[in-house]
Amino acid sequence: MSKKIAGAVRAIIEPAVTELGYDLVDVEYRREAMGYVLTVYIDKRGGVTLDDCERVSVALDPLLDAHDPVTGSYYLSVSSPGLDRPLKNDADLQRHLGKMVDVRLYKPVERCKIFVGTLLAFDE
């Protein structure tokens, strides 16, 4: 259910986030101690500031209220994905070309599960 809600929210907000000049990195919907939380992760070249998060939050609030993709109450949180975030799509990989990354595997390759190096290229 959480992934379905996150997907619906993504479809609603992605055009608005892009229009504001940010990349929509991820959307999560989960239950926490304080209740349900909808977290929107944004990024932009040069990094994300607190003012950026506030700007996006103010823009998304009425949009989410109008489309109402989440039943019940929830907290809206807009955040940067952080330094140790997983790279999930081509835009993430493109943004990290030339940077140090670590790759963590489920099954070891030559007895190793973690590889560290510079991301030089990627393909589908």
CSV table of N, CA and C in Angstrom, one decimal:
chain,number,residue,atom,x,y,z
A,1,MET,N,0.8,-1.2,0.0
A,1,MET,CA,0.0,0.0,0.0
A,1,MET,C,0.9,1.3,0.0
A,2,SER,N,1.9,1.3,0.8
A,2,SER,CA,2.8,2.4,0.9
A,2,SER,C,3.4,2.8,-0.5
A,3,LYS,N,3.9,1.7,-1.2
A,3,LYS,CA,4.5,2.0,-2.5
A,3,LYS,C,3.4,2.5,-3.5
A,4,LYS,N,2.2,2.0,-3.4
A,4,LYS,CA,1.1,2.5,-4.3
A,4,LYS,C,0.9,4.0,-4.1
A,5,ILE,N,0.8,4.3,-2.8
A,5,ILE,CA,0.6,5.8,-2.4
A,5,ILE,C,1.7,6.6,-2.9
A,6,ALA,N,3.0,6.2,-2.7
A,6,ALA,CA,4.1,6.9,-3.1
A,6,ALA,C,4.1,7.1,-4.6
A,7,GLY,N,3.8,6.1,-5.3
A,7,GLY,CA,3.7,6.2,-6.8
A,7,GLY,C,2.7,7.2,-7.3
A,8,ALA,N,1.5,7.2,-6.6
A,8,ALA,CA,0.4,8.1,-7.0
A,8,ALA,C,0.9,9.5,-6.6
A,9,VAL,N,1.5,9.7,-5.5
A,9,VAL,CA,2.0,11.1,-5.1
A,9,VAL,C,3.1,11.5,-6.1
A,10,ARG,N,4.0,10.6,-6.5
A,10,ARG,CA,5.0,11.0,-7.5
A,10,ARG,C,4.4,11.5,-8.8
A,11,ALA,N,3.4,10.8,-9.3
A,11,ALA,CA,2.8,11.2,-10.5
A,11,ALA,C,2.1,12.6,-10.4
A,12,ILE,N,1.6,12.9,-9.2
A,12,ILE,CA,0.9,14.2,-9.0
A,12,ILE,C,2.0,15.4,-8.9
A,13,ILE,N,3.0,15.1,-8.1
A,13,ILE,CA,3.9,16.2,-7.8
A,13,ILE,C,5.1,16.4,-8.7
A,14,GLU,N,5.5,15.4,-9.4
A,14,GLU,CA,6.8,15.5,-10.2
A,14,GLU,C,6.8,16.7,-11.2
A,15,PRO,N,5.7,17.0,-11.9
A,15,PRO,CA,5.7,18.2,-12.8
A,15,PRO,C,5.9,19.5,-12.0
A,16,ALA,N,5.3,19.6,-10.9
A,16,ALA,CA,5.5,20.8,-10.0
A,16,ALA,C,6.9,21.0,-9.5
A,17,VAL,N,7.5,19.9,-9.0
A,17,VAL,CA,8.8,19.9,-8.5
A,17,VAL,C,9.8,20.3,-9.6
A,18,THR,N,9.6,19.7,-10.8
A,18,THR,CA,10.5,20.0,-11.9
A,18,THR,C,10.3,21.5,-12.3
A,19,GLU,N,9.1,22.0,-12.4
A,19,GLU,CA,8.9,23.4,-12.7
A,19,GLU,C,9.5,24.3,-11.8
A,20,LEU,N,9.7,24.0,-10.5
A,20,LEU,CA,10.3,24.8,-9.5
A,20,LEU,C,11.9,24.7,-9.7
A,21,GLY,N,12.4,23.8,-10.5
A,21,GLY,CA,13.8,23.8,-10.8
A,21,GLY,C,14.5,22.7,-10.0
A,22,TYR,N,13.8,21.7,-9.5
A,22,TYR,CA,14.4,20.6,-8.7
A,22,TYR,C,14.2,19.3,-9.4
A,23,ASP,N,15.0,18.3,-9.0
A,23,ASP,CA,14.8,16.9,-9.4
A,23,ASP,C,14.1,16.2,-8.3
A,24,LEU,N,13.0,15.5,-8.6
A,24,LEU,CA,12.3,14.6,-7.6
A,24,LEU,C,13.1,13.3,-7.5
A,25,VAL,N,13.8,13.1,-6.4
A,25,VAL,CA,14.6,11.9,-6.2
A,25,VAL,C,13.8,10.7,-5.8
A,26,ASP,N,12.9,10.9,-4.8
A,26,ASP,CA,12.2,9.8,-4.3
A,26,ASP,C,11.0,10.3,-3.5
A,27,VAL,N,10.0,9.4,-3.3
A,27,VAL,CA,8.8,9.7,-2.4
A,27,VAL,C,8.6,8.5,-1.6
A,28,GLU,N,8.5,8.7,-0.3
A,28,GLU,CA,8.3,7.6,0.7
A,28,GLU,C,7.0,7.9,1.5
A,29,TYR,N,6.2,6.9,1.8
A,29,TYR,CA,5.1,7.1,2.7
A,29,TYR,C,5.2,5.9,3.7
A,30,ARG,N,5.3,6.3,5.0
A,30,ARG,CA,5.5,5.3,6.0
A,30,ARG,C,4.9,5.7,7.3
A,31,ARG,N,4.7,4.8,8.1
A,31,ARG,CA,4.2,5.0,9.5
A,31,ARG,C,5.4,5.2,10.4
A,32,GLU,N,5.3,6.2,11.2
A,32,GLU,CA,6.3,6.5,12.2
A,32,GLU,C,5.6,6.7,13.6
A,33,ALA,N,6.4,6.9,14.6
A,33,ALA,CA,5.8,7.0,16.0
A,33,ALA,C,4.8,8.2,16.0
A,34,MET,N,5.0,9.2,15.3
A,34,MET,CA,4.0,10.4,15.3
A,34,MET,C,2.9,10.2,14.4
A,35,GLY,N,2.8,9.2,13.6
A,35,GLY,CA,1.8,9.0,12.6
A,35,GLY,C,2.3,8.7,11.2
A,36,TYR,N,1.5,8.9,10.2
A,36,TYR,CA,2.0,8.7,8.8
A,36,TYR,C,2.8,9.9,8.4
A,37,VAL,N,3.9,9.6,7.6
A,37,VAL,CA,4.7,10.7,7.1
A,37,VAL,C,4.9,10.5,5.6
A,38,LEU,N,4.7,11.5,4.8
A,38,LEU,CA,5.0,11.5,3.4
A,38,LEU,C,6.2,12.3,3.2
A,39,THR,N,7.3,11.7,2.8
A,39,THR,CA,8.6,12.4,2.6
A,39,THR,C,8.9,12.5,1.2
A,40,VAL,N,9.2,13.7,0.7
A,40,VAL,CA,9.5,14.0,-0.7
A,40,VAL,C,11.0,14.4,-0.7
A,41,TYR,N,11.8,13.7,-1.4
A,41,TYR,CA,13.2,14.0,-1.5
A,41,TYR,C,13.5,14.7,-2.8
A,42,ILE,N,14.2,15.9,-2.7
A,42,ILE,CA,14.5,16.7,-3.9
A,42,ILE,C,16.0,16.9,-3.9
A,43,ASP,N,16.4,17.3,-5.1
A,43,ASP,CA,17.8,17.6,-5.3
A,43,ASP,C,18.0,18.7,-6.4
A,44,LYS,N,19.1,19.3,-6.4
A,44,LYS,CA,19.4,20.3,-7.5
A,44,LYS,C,20.9,20.4,-7.5
A,45,ARG,N,21.4,20.8,-8.7
A,45,ARG,CA,22.9,21.1,-8.8
A,45,ARG,C,23.3,22.1,-7.7
A,46,GLY,N,24.3,21.8,-7.0
A,46,GLY,CA,24.8,22.7,-6.0
A,46,GLY,C,24.2,22.4,-4.6
A,47,GLY,N,23.3,21.5,-4.5
A,47,GLY,CA,22.7,21.1,-3.2
A,47,GLY,C,21.4,21.7,-2.9
A,48,VAL,N,20.8,21.2,-1.9
A,48,VAL,CA,19.5,21.7,-1.4
A,48,VAL,C,19.6,22.4,-0.1
A,49,THR,N,19.0,23.6,0.1
A,49,THR,CA,19.0,24.3,1.3
A,49,THR,C,17.6,24.1,2.0
A,50,LEU,N,17.6,24.6,3.2
A,50,LEU,CA,16.3,24.6,4.0
A,50,LEU,C,15.3,25.4,3.3
A,51,ASP,N,15.7,26.6,2.7
A,51,ASP,CA,14.8,27.4,2.0
A,51,ASP,C,14.2,26.7,0.8
A,52,ASP,N,15.0,25.9,0.1
A,52,ASP,CA,14.5,25.1,-1.0
A,52,ASP,C,13.4,24.1,-0.6
A,53,CYS,N,13.7,23.4,0.6
A,53,CYS,CA,12.7,22.5,1.1
A,53,CYS,C,11.4,23.2,1.4
A,54,GLU,N,11.5,24.4,2.0
A,54,GLU,CA,10.3,25.1,2.4
A,54,GLU,C,9.5,25.5,1.2
A,55,ARG,N,10.3,26.0,0.1
A,55,ARG,CA,9.6,26.4,-1.1
A,55,ARG,C,8.8,25.3,-1.8
A,56,VAL,N,9.4,24.1,-1.8
A,56,VAL,CA,8.8,23.0,-2.4
A,56,VAL,C,7.6,22.6,-1.5
A,57,SER,N,7.7,22.5,-0.2
A,57,SER,CA,6.7,22.2,0.7
A,57,SER,C,5.4,23.1,0.5
A,58,VAL,N,5.7,24.4,0.4
A,58,VAL,CA,4.6,25.4,0.3
A,58,VAL,C,3.9,25.1,-1.1
A,59,ALA,N,4.6,24.8,-2.1
A,59,ALA,CA,4.0,24.6,-3.4
A,59,ALA,C,3.3,23.3,-3.5
A,60,LEU,N,3.7,22.2,-2.8
A,60,LEU,CA,3.1,20.9,-2.9
A,60,LEU,C,1.9,20.8,-2.0
A,61,ASP,N,1.8,21.5,-0.9
A,61,ASP,CA,0.7,21.4,0.1
A,61,ASP,C,-0.6,21.5,-0.6
A,62,PRO,N,-0.9,22.6,-1.3
A,62,PRO,CA,-2.2,22.8,-1.9
A,62,PRO,C,-2.5,21.8,-3.1
A,63,LEU,N,-1.4,21.4,-3.7
A,63,LEU,CA,-1.5,20.4,-4.8
A,63,LEU,C,-2.0,19.1,-4.3
A,64,LEU,N,-1.4,18.6,-3.2
A,64,LEU,CA,-1.7,17.4,-2.5
A,64,LEU,C,-3.1,17.4,-1.9
A,65,ASP,N,-3.5,18.6,-1.4
A,65,ASP,CA,-4.8,18.7,-0.8
A,65,ASP,C,-5.9,18.6,-1.9
A,66,ALA,N,-5.6,19.2,-3.1
A,66,ALA,CA,-6.5,19.2,-4.2
A,66,ALA,C,-6.7,17.8,-4.8
A,67,HIS,N,-5.6,17.0,-4.9
A,67,HIS,CA,-5.7,15.6,-5.5
A,67,HIS,C,-6.0,14.6,-4.4
A,68,ASP,N,-5.7,14.8,-3.2
A,68,ASP,CA,-6.0,14.0,-2.0
A,68,ASP,C,-5.6,12.5,-2.3
A,69,PRO,N,-4.3,12.2,-2.6
A,69,PRO,CA,-3.9,10.8,-2.9
A,69,PRO,C,-3.7,10.0,-1.6
A,70,VAL,N,-3.8,10.6,-0.4
A,70,VAL,CA,-3.5,9.9,0.8
A,70,VAL,C,-4.8,10.0,1.7
A,71,THR,N,-5.4,8.8,2.1
A,71,THR,CA,-6.5,8.8,2.9
A,71,THR,C,-6.1,9.1,4.4
A,72,GLY,N,-6.7,10.0,5.0
A,72,GLY,CA,-6.4,10.3,6.4
A,72,GLY,C,-5.3,11.3,6.5
A,73,SER,N,-4.9,11.6,7.7
A,73,SER,CA,-3.9,12.7,8.0
A,73,SER,C,-2.5,12.1,7.9
A,74,TYR,N,-1.6,13.0,7.6
A,74,TYR,CA,-0.2,12.7,7.4
A,74,TYR,C,0.6,14.0,7.6
A,75,TYR,N,1.9,13.8,7.8
A,75,TYR,CA,2.9,14.9,7.9
A,75,TYR,C,3.6,14.9,6.6
A,76,LEU,N,3.7,16.1,6.0
A,76,LEU,CA,4.5,16.3,4.7
A,76,LEU,C,5.9,16.8,5.1
A,77,SER,N,6.9,16.0,4.6
A,77,SER,CA,8.3,16.4,4.9
A,77,SER,C,9.0,16.5,3.5
A,78,VAL,N,9.7,17.6,3.3
A,78,VAL,CA,10.5,17.7,2.1
A,78,VAL,C,11.9,17.8,2.5
A,79,SER,N,12.8,17.0,1.9
A,79,SER,CA,14.2,16.9,2.4
A,79,SER,C,15.1,16.7,1.2
A,80,SER,N,16.4,16.9,1.5
A,80,SER,CA,17.4,16.5,0.5
A,80,SER,C,17.7,15.0,0.8
A,81,PRO,N,18.1,14.3,-0.2
A,81,PRO,CA,18.4,12.8,0.0
A,81,PRO,C,19.6,12.5,0.8
A,82,GLY,N,20.4,13.5,1.1
A,82,GLY,CA,21.6,13.2,2.0
A,82,GLY,C,22.8,12.7,1.2
A,83,LEU,N,23.9,12.7,1.9
A,83,LEU,CA,25.2,12.2,1.2
A,83,LEU,C,25.3,10.8,1.0
A,84,ASP,N,24.7,10.0,1.9
A,84,ASP,CA,24.8,8.5,1.8
A,84,ASP,C,23.6,7.9,1.1
A,85,ARG,N,22.9,8.6,0.3
A,85,ARG,CA,21.7,8.1,-0.3
A,85,ARG,C,22.0,7.0,-1.4
A,86,PRO,N,21.1,6.2,-1.6
A,86,PRO,CA,21.2,5.2,-2.7
A,86,PRO,C,21.0,5.9,-4.1
A,87,LEU,N,21.7,5.5,-5.1
A,87,LEU,CA,21.5,6.1,-6.4
A,87,LEU,C,20.4,5.2,-7.1
A,88,LYS,N,19.3,5.7,-7.4
A,88,LYS,CA,18.1,4.9,-7.8
A,88,LYS,C,17.8,5.0,-9.3
A,89,ASN,N,18.2,6.1,-10.0
A,89,ASN,CA,17.8,6.2,-11.4
A,89,ASN,C,18.9,6.8,-12.2
A,90,ASP,N,18.7,7.0,-13.5
A,90,ASP,CA,19.7,7.5,-14.4
A,90,ASP,C,20.2,8.9,-14.0
A,91,ALA,N,19.2,9.7,-13.6
A,91,ALA,CA,19.6,11.1,-13.2
A,91,ALA,C,20.5,11.1,-12.0
A,92,ASP,N,20.3,10.2,-11.0
A,92,ASP,CA,21.2,10.1,-9.9
A,92,ASP,C,22.6,9.7,-10.3
A,93,LEU,N,22.6,8.7,-11.2
A,93,LEU,CA,23.9,8.2,-11.7
A,93,LEU,C,24.6,9.3,-12.5
A,94,GLN,N,23.9,10.0,-13.4
A,94,GLN,CA,24.5,11.1,-14.1
A,94,GLN,C,25.1,12.2,-13.2
A,95,ARG,N,24.4,12.5,-12.2
A,95,ARG,CA,24.8,13.6,-11.3
A,95,ARG,C,26.1,13.2,-10.5
A,96,HIS,N,26.3,11.9,-10.4
A,96,HIS,CA,27.4,11.4,-9.6
A,96,HIS,C,28.6,10.9,-10.4
A,97,LEU,N,28.5,11.1,-11.8
A,97,LEU,CA,29.7,10.7,-12.6
A,97,LEU,C,30.9,11.4,-12.1
A,98,GLY,N,32.0,10.7,-12.0
A,98,GLY,CA,33.3,11.3,-11.6
A,98,GLY,C,33.4,11.3,-10.1
A,99,LYS,N,32.4,10.9,-9.3
A,99,LYS,CA,32.5,10.9,-7.9
A,99,LYS,C,32.7,9.5,-7.3
A,100,MET,N,33.2,9.5,-6.1
A,100,MET,CA,33.4,8.2,-5.4
A,100,MET,C,32.1,7.6,-5.0
A,101,VAL,N,31.9,6.4,-5.3
A,101,VAL,CA,30.7,5.7,-4.9
A,101,VAL,C,31.0,4.3,-4.3
A,102,ASP,N,30.1,3.8,-3.5
A,102,ASP,CA,30.4,2.4,-3.0
A,102,ASP,C,29.2,1.6,-3.5
A,103,VAL,N,29.5,0.4,-4.0
A,103,VAL,CA,28.4,-0.5,-4.5
A,103,VAL,C,28.4,-1.7,-3.5
A,104,ARG,N,27.2,-2.0,-3.0
A,104,ARG,CA,26.9,-3.1,-2.1
A,104,ARG,C,26.1,-4.1,-2.7
A,105,LEU,N,26.6,-5.4,-2.7
A,105,LEU,CA,26.0,-6.5,-3.4
A,105,LEU,C,25.4,-7.4,-2.4
A,106,TYR,N,24.3,-8.1,-2.8
A,106,TYR,CA,23.7,-9.2,-1.9
A,106,TYR,C,24.6,-10.4,-1.9
A,107,LYS,N,25.0,-10.8,-3.1
A,107,LYS,CA,25.9,-12.0,-3.3
A,107,LYS,C,27.3,-11.5,-3.6
A,108,PRO,N,28.3,-12.1,-2.9
A,108,PRO,CA,29.7,-11.7,-3.1
A,108,PRO,C,30.2,-12.0,-4.5
A,109,VAL,N,31.1,-11.2,-5.0
A,109,VAL,CA,31.8,-11.4,-6.2
A,109,VAL,C,33.3,-11.5,-5.8
A,110,GLU,N,33.9,-12.6,-6.1
A,110,GLU,CA,35.2,-12.9,-5.6
A,110,GLU,C,35.4,-12.6,-4.1
A,111,ARG,N,34.4,-13.1,-3.4
A,111,ARG,CA,34.4,-13.0,-1.9
A,111,ARG,C,34.2,-11.6,-1.4
A,112,CYS,N,33.9,-10.6,-2.2
A,112,CYS,CA,33.6,-9.2,-1.8
A,112,CYS,C,32.2,-8.8,-2.0
A,113,LYS,N,31.6,-8.1,-1.1
A,113,LYS,CA,30.2,-7.6,-1.2
A,113,LYS,C,30.2,-6.1,-1.4
A,114,ILE,N,31.3,-5.4,-1.1
A,114,ILE,CA,31.4,-3.9,-1.2
A,114,ILE,C,32.5,-3.5,-2.0
A,115,PHE,N,32.2,-2.7,-3.0
A,115,PHE,CA,33.3,-2.2,-3.9
A,115,PHE,C,33.2,-0.7,-3.9
A,116,VAL,N,34.4,0.0,-3.8
A,116,VAL,CA,34.5,1.4,-3.8
A,116,VAL,C,35.3,1.9,-4.9
A,117,GLY,N,34.8,2.9,-5.6
A,117,GLY,CA,35.6,3.4,-6.7
A,117,GLY,C,34.9,4.7,-7.3
A,118,THR,N,35.5,5.2,-8.4
A,118,THR,CA,34.9,6.4,-9.0
A,118,THR,C,34.0,5.9,-10.1
A,119,LEU,N,32.8,6.5,-10.1
A,119,LEU,CA,31.8,6.2,-11.2
A,119,LEU,C,32.2,6.9,-12.4
A,120,LEU,N,32.7,6.1,-13.4
A,120,LEU,CA,33.1,6.7,-14.7
A,120,LEU,C,32.1,6.7,-15.8
A,121,ALA,N,31.2,5.7,-15.7
A,121,ALA,CA,30.1,5.6,-16.8
A,121,ALA,C,29.1,4.7,-16.3
A,122,PHE,N,27.9,4.6,-17.0
A,122,PHE,CA,26.9,3.7,-16.7
A,122,PHE,C,26.1,3.5,-17.9
A,123,ASP,N,25.4,2.3,-18.0
A,123,ASP,CA,24.5,2.1,-19.1
A,123,ASP,C,23.3,1.3,-18.5
A,124,GLU,N,22.3,1.2,-19.3
A,124,GLU,CA,21.0,0.5,-18.9
A,124,GLU,C,21.3,-0.9,-18.9
